[in-house]
Coordinates of C-alpha atoms in Angstrom, one line a residue:
I148 CA 153.6 110.9 127.1
G149 CA 156.3 109.0 125.0
V150 CA 153.9 106.0 123.6
R151 CA 155.9 105.2 120.3
H152 CA 153.9 103.1 117.1
Q153 CA 155.5 100.8 114.9
Y154 CA 153.7 100.6 111.2
D155 CA 153.3 97.9 108.4
E156 CA 154.0 98.6 104.9
M157 CA 150.5 100.2 104.3
G158 CA 151.0 102.6 107.3
G159 CA 148.9 100.8 109.6
I160 CA 149.8 100.4 113.3
T161 CA 151.3 97.0 114.2
H162 CA 152.5 97.8 117.5
Q163 CA 152.3 100.5 120.5
Y164 CA 154.8 100.5 123.1
Y165 CA 154.3 102.4 126.3
P166 CA 157.1 103.4 128.5
I167 CA 157.5 102.2 132.1
T168 CA 159.1 104.7 134.6
K169 CA 160.1 103.8 138.3
D170 CA 161.1 107.2 140.0
Y171 CA 160.9 108.7 136.5
E172 CA 163.8 106.4 135.3
L173 CA 162.9 104.2 132.4
V174 CA 162.8 100.7 133.9
G175 CA 160.5 98.7 131.1
I176 CA 158.4 98.4 128.5
K177 CA 154.8 97.3 127.6
W178 CA 153.6 96.8 124.1
R179 CA 150.2 96.3 122.4
T180 CA 150.0 94.1 119.2
R181 CA 146.9 95.0 116.3
D182 CA 145.0 92.1 117.8
K183 CA 145.0 94.0 121.3
K184 CA 147.7 91.3 123.1
W185 CA 150.0 92.9 125.6
N186 CA 153.4 92.2 126.2
N187 CA 156.3 93.6 128.5
R188 CA 159.9 93.9 129.3
G189 CA 161.6 95.1 132.1
E190 CA 159.6 96.2 135.6
V191 CA 156.2 96.8 135.2
G192 CA 154.6 96.5 138.4
S193 CA 152.6 98.2 140.9
A194 CA 156.2 99.9 142.4
C195 CA 156.5 101.8 139.0
D196 CA 155.2 105.2 138.4
L197 CA 151.9 105.5 137.0
F198 CA 151.7 105.6 133.2
G199 CA 151.5 108.9 131.8
Q200 CA 153.2 110.3 135.2
V201 CA 157.1 111.0 134.1
S202 CA 155.5 113.3 131.7
F203 CA 153.7 115.6 134.3
R204 CA 156.7 115.8 136.7
S205 CA 156.6 119.7 136.4
S206 CA 153.2 120.0 135.9
S207 CA 151.7 123.1 138.0
S208 CA 148.1 121.7 137.3
R209 CA 145.6 121.6 140.4
N210 CA 144.0 118.7 139.0
V211 CA 144.8 115.4 137.6
I212 CA 142.8 112.5 135.6
I213 CA 142.9 108.3 135.9
A214 CA 142.0 107.1 132.7
S215 CA 140.9 103.3 133.0
G216 CA 144.3 102.6 130.9
E217 CA 147.2 103.7 128.8
I218 CA 144.9 103.9 125.8
D219 CA 142.3 105.7 127.0
A220 CA 145.0 108.0 129.1
I221 CA 146.4 108.8 125.8
S222 CA 143.7 109.2 123.7
T223 CA 141.8 111.7 126.5
Y224 CA 145.5 113.5 126.3
Q225 CA 144.6 113.9 122.8
V226 CA 141.3 115.7 122.9
L227 CA 141.9 117.9 126.5
N228 CA 145.9 118.8 125.5
E229 CA 144.0 120.3 121.9
Y230 CA 141.5 122.1 123.8
F231 CA 143.3 123.3 126.7
S232 CA 146.1 124.7 124.6
S233 CA 143.4 126.7 122.2
K234 CA 142.5 128.2 125.3
G235 CA 146.1 128.9 126.3
W236 CA 145.6 126.7 129.4
E237 CA 148.1 123.7 130.9
C238 CA 146.5 120.2 130.5
P239 CA 145.9 118.5 133.8
P240 CA 148.1 115.1 134.1
I241 CA 146.4 111.9 132.6
V242 CA 147.5 108.9 134.2
S243 CA 146.4 105.5 134.3
S244 CA 147.7 102.2 136.2
T245 CA 150.5 100.4 134.3
C246 CA 149.2 97.0 135.9
G247 CA 145.5 97.2 134.5
E248 CA 142.5 98.2 136.5
G249 CA 143.1 96.1 139.0
A250 CA 146.0 98.0 140.1
L251 CA 144.7 99.8 143.4
S252 CA 148.0 99.0 145.3
Q253 CA 150.2 101.2 142.7
F254 CA 147.7 104.1 143.3
R255 CA 148.3 103.3 146.9
N256 CA 151.9 103.7 146.2
H257 CA 151.4 107.2 144.5
Y258 CA 149.2 108.5 147.1
E259 CA 151.1 111.7 147.9
W260 CA 151.9 112.3 144.0
L261 CA 147.9 112.5 143.7
N262 CA 147.2 113.8 147.0
K263 CA 149.2 117.0 146.0
F264 CA 146.2 117.6 143.4
D265 CA 142.6 119.6 144.3
K266 CA 140.7 117.3 142.0
I267 CA 141.5 114.0 141.3
Y268 CA 139.2 113.0 138.4
I269 CA 138.6 109.6 137.9
Q270 CA 137.4 108.6 134.3
P271 CA 136.1 104.9 134.4
D272 CA 134.9 102.7 131.6
Q273 CA 130.8 103.0 131.2
D274 CA 130.0 99.6 132.0
E275 CA 129.7 97.1 135.2
P276 CA 133.5 96.3 136.0
G277 CA 134.4 99.9 135.3
I278 CA 131.9 101.5 137.6
E279 CA 132.8 98.6 140.4
Y280 CA 136.3 99.6 139.8
L281 CA 135.5 103.2 140.7
H282 CA 134.2 102.7 143.9
K283 CA 137.1 100.3 144.7
L284 CA 139.8 102.8 143.3
A285 CA 137.6 105.5 145.3
Q286 CA 138.8 103.5 148.8
V287 CA 142.6 104.0 148.4
L288 CA 142.3 107.6 147.2
P289 CA 141.3 111.0 149.2
R290 CA 137.5 111.2 149.0
N291 CA 137.2 114.9 149.3
K292 CA 139.2 115.7 146.4
L293 CA 137.4 112.7 144.1
F294 CA 135.5 113.3 140.6
V295 CA 133.9 111.4 138.5
I296 CA 134.0 112.1 134.5
E297 CA 130.8 110.2 133.1
L298 CA 131.4 109.4 129.4
P299 CA 128.3 109.1 127.0
L300 CA 129.8 106.0 125.6
K301 CA 131.5 102.8 126.9
D302 CA 134.7 104.4 126.9
V303 CA 137.2 107.6 125.6
N304 CA 137.9 105.5 122.8
E305 CA 134.4 104.7 121.4
C306 CA 133.6 108.4 121.6
L307 CA 136.5 109.1 119.2
Q308 CA 135.8 106.4 117.0
K309 CA 132.1 107.9 116.7
D310 CA 133.4 111.7 116.7
K311 CA 132.5 112.7 119.9
S312 CA 135.5 114.9 121.2
K313 CA 133.2 117.6 122.4
A314 CA 131.4 115.4 124.5
I315 CA 134.9 113.9 126.1
I316 CA 135.5 117.6 127.1
D317 CA 131.9 118.6 128.3
S318 CA 132.1 115.4 130.2
Y319 CA 135.6 116.4 131.8
F320 CA 133.6 119.9 133.0
R321 CA 130.6 118.3 134.1
A322 CA 132.2 115.9 136.3
R323 CA 130.6 115.1 139.6
S324 CA 131.8 114.9 143.1
Y325 CA 132.5 111.3 144.0
T326 CA 129.9 109.9 146.3
P327 CA 129.5 106.1 147.3
S328 CA 126.4 104.3 146.5
G329 CA 123.8 104.7 149.4
V330 CA 125.7 107.6 151.2
M331 CA 123.6 111.1 151.1

């Protein structure tokens, strides 16, 4: 997915650098410091490609996963790519907004790209803001294609920290079709 890291003299990560593309060309960079502060340079708005989209330009997968953010996208890719590769399968594209979870317009801008997939999996954070965002995101995507990945912990990174990689894989395969609350 093109993420780069900067390390201190002890080998600890001090910065993570995320490439931002537009029409599959590099136009900006976002970076996150160890203390979880975000910075950027160049273009990083809703007109840009989804994070990770450039890495899956030639994917033949019939599925795509929308993660809550860049870190969740790379963490999910780490786990699923290892599993899918061990089976000889192609890992589905895993993308997120470059503008944070509030960037619904970025997903609207990439409706055509997302609509080419048979299934669109949304992997929200398992907290109130994550579930609220899931329902907002579902309003701008093709509803008949939406599936929800329900993780056993708050997010994919918490699963990794607690050695629950298998739970991430299982959650993908147990994803349920999206149904808005109150509609049967």
